[in-house]
Amino acid sequence: MSDPDCLFCKIVAGDIAADIVAESDTAIAFRDVNPQAPTHVLVIPREHYQNVGEVAAAGDVDAGDLFRLCSEVAATEGIAESGYRLVANTGAQAHQTVFHAHVHVLGGRPMGWPPG
Ligand code: AMP
């Protein structure tokens, strides 16, 4: 299922350009247009879900596939050893701005904790 008004569905469809770095049957990974770290890649399911909770609730293979692609991206970006952070902002208070499920893969610099 896709949403014709969804920005990330348009990237999946190839209607909006993105710098795609990895793909699987059910997910794609592309560079964030406003990077917050030397590596900042978004991993999204090809199907439209509002957030990662919906992906998990759907009960298909997408949730595991998302994490596998995150891990693959970390390896190919060279940040698997130094460390990286996966972030899935969920809902307005957590600063979700695009309501198509996505996981941020961030790395290449030290990161503070707790997050802002
Ligand atoms: P979030 O705030 O967690 O919903 O993250 C949405 C992310 O999508 C932000 O980090 C944006 O910079 C990023 N973003 C928005 N539009 C695009 C686009 N066309 N291509 C790549 N990344 C985008």
PDB file of C-alpha atoms and ligand atoms in Angstrom:
ATOM      1  CA  MET A   1       0.000   0.000   0.000  1.00  0.00           C
ATOM      2  CA  SER A   2       1.216   3.519  -0.687  1.00  0.00           C
ATOM      3  CA  ASP A   3      -0.115   7.001   0.061  1.00  0.00           C
ATOM      4  CA  PRO A   4      -0.161   9.350  -2.954  1.00  0.00           C
ATOM      5  CA  ASP A   5       0.368  12.355  -0.666  1.00  0.00           C
ATOM      6  CA  CYS A   6       3.340  10.863   1.193  1.00  0.00           C
ATOM      7  CA  LEU A   7       6.823  12.264   0.482  1.00  0.00           C
ATOM      8  CA  PHE A   8       8.612   8.994   1.236  1.00  0.00           C
ATOM      9  CA  CYS A   9       6.150   6.962  -0.874  1.00  0.00           C
ATOM     10  CA  LYS A  10       7.130   9.271  -3.737  1.00  0.00           C
ATOM     11  CA  ILE A  11      10.806   8.491  -3.101  1.00  0.00           C
ATOM     12  CA  VAL A  12      10.004   4.751  -3.113  1.00  0.00           C
ATOM     13  CA  ALA A  13       8.155   5.197  -6.414  1.00  0.00           C
ATOM     14  CA  GLY A  14      11.056   7.173  -7.907  1.00  0.00           C
ATOM     15  CA  ASP A  15       8.889  10.276  -8.354  1.00  0.00           C
ATOM     16  CA  ILE A  16      11.173  12.313  -6.057  1.00  0.00           C
ATOM     17  CA  ALA A  17      14.935  11.897  -6.321  1.00  0.00           C
ATOM     18  CA  ALA A  18      16.927  10.589  -3.377  1.00  0.00           C
ATOM     19  CA  ASP A  19      20.501   9.457  -2.816  1.00  0.00           C
ATOM     20  CA  ILE A  20      19.749   5.763  -2.347  1.00  0.00           C
ATOM     21  CA  VAL A  21      22.564   3.814  -0.650  1.00  0.00           C
ATOM     22  CA  ALA A  22      20.983   0.380  -0.117  1.00  0.00           C
ATOM     23  CA  GLU A  23      17.865  -1.567  -0.976  1.00  0.00           C
ATOM     24  CA  SER A  24      16.122  -4.801  -0.088  1.00  0.00           C
ATOM     25  CA  ASP A  25      12.896  -6.341  -1.313  1.00  0.00           C
ATOM     26  CA  THR A  26      10.899  -4.526   1.369  1.00  0.00           C
ATOM     27  CA  ALA A  27      13.013  -1.507   2.390  1.00  0.00           C
ATOM     28  CA  ILE A  28      15.211   1.235   0.965  1.00  0.00           C
ATOM     29  CA  ALA A  29      17.913   3.442   2.494  1.00  0.00           C
ATOM     30  CA  PHE A  30      18.764   6.960   1.356  1.00  0.00           C
ATOM     31  CA  ARG A  31      20.725   9.923   2.679  1.00  0.00           C
ATOM     32  CA  ASP A  32      18.876  12.487   4.783  1.00  0.00           C
ATOM     33  CA  VAL A  33      18.699  15.882   2.998  1.00  0.00           C
ATOM     34  CA  ASN A  34      19.504  17.647   6.265  1.00  0.00           C
ATOM     35  CA  PRO A  35      22.244  15.487   7.793  1.00  0.00           C
ATOM     36  CA  GLN A  36      22.822  15.708  11.542  1.00  0.00           C
ATOM     37  CA  ALA A  37      26.015  13.640  11.490  1.00  0.00           C
ATOM     38  CA  PRO A  38      28.698  12.673   8.935  1.00  0.00           C
ATOM     39  CA  THR A  39      26.578   9.594   8.199  1.00  0.00           C
ATOM     40  CA  HIS A  40      22.831  10.208   8.287  1.00  0.00           C
ATOM     41  CA  VAL A  41      20.788   7.684   6.343  1.00  0.00           C
ATOM     42  CA  LEU A  42      17.048   6.986   6.529  1.00  0.00           C
ATOM     43  CA  VAL A  43      15.859   3.395   6.270  1.00  0.00           C
ATOM     44  CA  ILE A  44      12.195   3.054   5.331  1.00  0.00           C
ATOM     45  CA  PRO A  45       9.791   0.269   4.399  1.00  0.00           C
ATOM     46  CA  ARG A  46       8.614   0.356   0.795  1.00  0.00           C
ATOM     47  CA  GLU A  47       5.058  -0.031   2.088  1.00  0.00           C
ATOM     48  CA  HIS A  48       3.400   2.943   3.726  1.00  0.00           C
ATOM     49  CA  TYR A  49       3.107   2.713   7.503  1.00  0.00           C
ATOM     50  CA  GLN A  50       2.692   5.774   9.731  1.00  0.00           C
ATOM     51  CA  ASN A  51       5.475   4.778  12.123  1.00  0.00           C
ATOM     52  CA  VAL A  52       7.603   1.838  13.271  1.00  0.00           C
ATOM     53  CA  GLY A  53       4.861   0.729  15.672  1.00  0.00           C
ATOM     54  CA  GLU A  54       2.566   0.178  12.720  1.00  0.00           C
ATOM     55  CA  VAL A  55       5.317  -1.755  10.940  1.00  0.00           C
ATOM     56  CA  ALA A  56       5.686  -4.079  13.924  1.00  0.00           C
ATOM     57  CA  ALA A  57       1.927  -4.466  14.334  1.00  0.00           C
ATOM     58  CA  ALA A  58       1.557  -5.447  10.686  1.00  0.00           C
ATOM     59  CA  GLY A  59       3.308  -8.691  11.605  1.00  0.00           C
ATOM     60  CA  ASP A  60       5.016  -9.238   8.285  1.00  0.00           C
ATOM     61  CA  VAL A  61       8.756  -9.349   7.648  1.00  0.00           C
ATOM     62  CA  ASP A  62       9.282  -5.615   7.278  1.00  0.00           C
ATOM     63  CA  ALA A  63      10.346  -4.852  10.855  1.00  0.00           C
ATOM     64  CA  GLY A  64      13.251  -7.293  10.794  1.00  0.00           C
ATOM     65  CA  ASP A  65      14.151  -6.266   7.294  1.00  0.00           C
ATOM     66  CA  LEU A  66      14.405  -2.630   8.387  1.00  0.00           C
ATOM     67  CA  PHE A  67      16.935  -3.522  11.067  1.00  0.00           C
ATOM     68  CA  ARG A  68      18.907  -5.750   8.705  1.00  0.00           C
ATOM     69  CA  LEU A  69      19.178  -2.890   6.234  1.00  0.00           C
ATOM     70  CA  CYS A  70      20.232  -0.485   9.033  1.00  0.00           C
ATOM     71  CA  SER A  71      22.996  -2.904   9.957  1.00  0.00           C
ATOM     72  CA  GLU A  72      24.062  -3.255   6.324  1.00  0.00           C
ATOM     73  CA  VAL A  73      24.181   0.536   5.931  1.00  0.00           C
ATOM     74  CA  ALA A  74      26.290   0.896   9.093  1.00  0.00           C
ATOM     75  CA  ALA A  75      28.755  -1.633   7.691  1.00  0.00           C
ATOM     76  CA  THR A  76      29.004  -0.081   4.239  1.00  0.00           C
ATOM     77  CA  GLU A  77      29.285   3.438   5.713  1.00  0.00           C
ATOM     78  CA  GLY A  78      32.171   2.263   7.886  1.00  0.00           C
ATOM     79  CA  ILE A  79      30.552   3.102  11.236  1.00  0.00           C
ATOM     80  CA  ALA A  80      29.721  -0.388  12.481  1.00  0.00           C
ATOM     81  CA  GLU A  81      32.919  -0.587  14.556  1.00  0.00           C
ATOM     82  CA  SER A  82      33.053   3.002  15.836  1.00  0.00           C
ATOM     83  CA  GLY A  83      29.374   2.947  16.765  1.00  0.00           C
ATOM     84  CA  TYR A  84      26.163   4.390  15.466  1.00  0.00           C
ATOM     85  CA  ARG A  85      22.707   5.350  16.641  1.00  0.00           C
ATOM     86  CA  LEU A  86      19.324   4.202  15.335  1.00  0.00           C
ATOM     87  CA  VAL A  87      16.466   6.641  15.955  1.00  0.00           C
ATOM     88  CA  ALA A  88      12.793   6.163  15.144  1.00  0.00           C
ATOM     89  CA  ASN A  89      10.976   9.340  16.122  1.00  0.00           C
ATOM     90  CA  THR A  90       7.383   8.316  16.748  1.00  0.00           C
ATOM     91  CA  GLY A  91       4.701  10.951  17.073  1.00  0.00           C
ATOM     92  CA  ALA A  92       4.760  14.739  17.188  1.00  0.00           C
ATOM     93  CA  GLN A  93       6.297  15.096  20.652  1.00  0.00           C
ATOM     94  CA  ALA A  94       9.221  12.935  19.574  1.00  0.00           C
ATOM     95  CA  HIS A  95       9.760  15.208  16.548  1.00  0.00           C
ATOM     96  CA  GLN A  96       8.377  12.894  13.888  1.00  0.00           C
ATOM     97  CA  THR A  97       7.838  15.155  10.884  1.00  0.00           C
ATOM     98  CA  VAL A  98       7.379  12.632   8.078  1.00  0.00           C
ATOM     99  CA  PHE A  99       4.613  10.149   8.801  1.00  0.00           C
ATOM    100  CA  HIS A 100       6.013   7.264   6.822  1.00  0.00           C
ATOM    101  CA  ALA A 101       7.924   4.911   9.117  1.00  0.00           C
ATOM    102  CA  HIS A 102      11.673   5.466   9.078  1.00  0.00           C
ATOM    103  CA  VAL A 103      14.775   4.715  11.095  1.00  0.00           C
ATOM    104  CA  HIS A 104      17.597   7.257  11.174  1.00  0.00           C
ATOM    105  CA  VAL A 105      21.088   5.713  10.995  1.00  0.00           C
ATOM    106  CA  LEU A 106      23.462   8.273  12.520  1.00  0.00           C
ATOM    107  CA  GLY A 107      27.202   7.966  12.980  1.00  0.00           C
ATOM    108  CA  GLY A 108      30.661   9.257  12.262  1.00  0.00           C
ATOM    109  CA  ARG A 109      30.906  11.489  15.340  1.00  0.00           C
ATOM    110  CA  PRO A 110      30.566  11.085  19.107  1.00  0.00           C
ATOM    111  CA  MET A 111      26.971  11.463  20.249  1.00  0.00           C
ATOM    112  CA  GLY A 112      25.683  12.760  23.534  1.00  0.00           C
ATOM    113  CA  TRP A 113      23.143  11.174  25.829  1.00  0.00           C
ATOM    114  CA  PRO A 114      20.388  11.831  26.734  1.00  0.00           C
ATOM    115  CA  PRO A 115      19.153  13.066  23.351  1.00  0.00           C
ATOM    116  CA  GLY A 116      17.600  16.547  23.267  1.00  0.00           C
TER     117      GLY A 116
HETATM  118  P1  AMP B   1      11.616  12.779  11.386  1.00  0.00           P
HETATM  119  O1  AMP B   1      11.727  14.187  11.921  1.00  0.00           O
HETATM  120  O2  AMP B   1      12.103  11.736  12.335  1.00  0.00           O
HETATM  121  O3  AMP B   1      10.214  12.495  10.864  1.00  0.00           O
HETATM  122  O4  AMP B   1      12.620  12.682  10.165  1.00  0.00           O
HETATM  123  C1  AMP B   1      12.300  13.052   8.857  1.00  0.00           C
HETATM  124  C2  AMP B   1      13.594  13.263   8.143  1.00  0.00           C
HETATM  125  O5  AMP B   1      13.351  13.293   6.748  1.00  0.00           O
HETATM  126  C3  AMP B   1      14.314  14.584   8.482  1.00  0.00           C
HETATM  127  O6  AMP B   1      15.585  14.292   9.065  1.00  0.00           O
HETATM  128  C4  AMP B   1      14.432  15.284   7.135  1.00  0.00           C
HETATM  129  O7  AMP B   1      15.652  15.981   6.986  1.00  0.00           O
HETATM  130  C5  AMP B   1      14.316  14.133   6.165  1.00  0.00           C
HETATM  131  N1  AMP B   1      13.828  14.467   4.838  1.00  0.00           N
HETATM  132  C6  AMP B   1      12.768  15.255   4.520  1.00  0.00           C
HETATM  133  N2  AMP B   1      12.619  15.298   3.190  1.00  0.00           N
HETATM  134  C7  AMP B   1      13.574  14.509   2.652  1.00  0.00           C
HETATM  135  C8  AMP B   1      13.931  14.150   1.312  1.00  0.00           C
HETATM  136  N3  AMP B   1      13.243  14.603   0.240  1.00  0.00           N
HETATM  137  N4  AMP B   1      15.007  13.333   1.136  1.00  0.00           N
HETATM  138  C9  AMP B   1      15.703  12.887   2.188  1.00  0.00           C
HETATM  139  N5  AMP B   1      15.414  13.182   3.476  1.00  0.00           N
HETATM  140  C10 AMP B   1      14.364  13.988   3.705  1.00  0.00           C
END
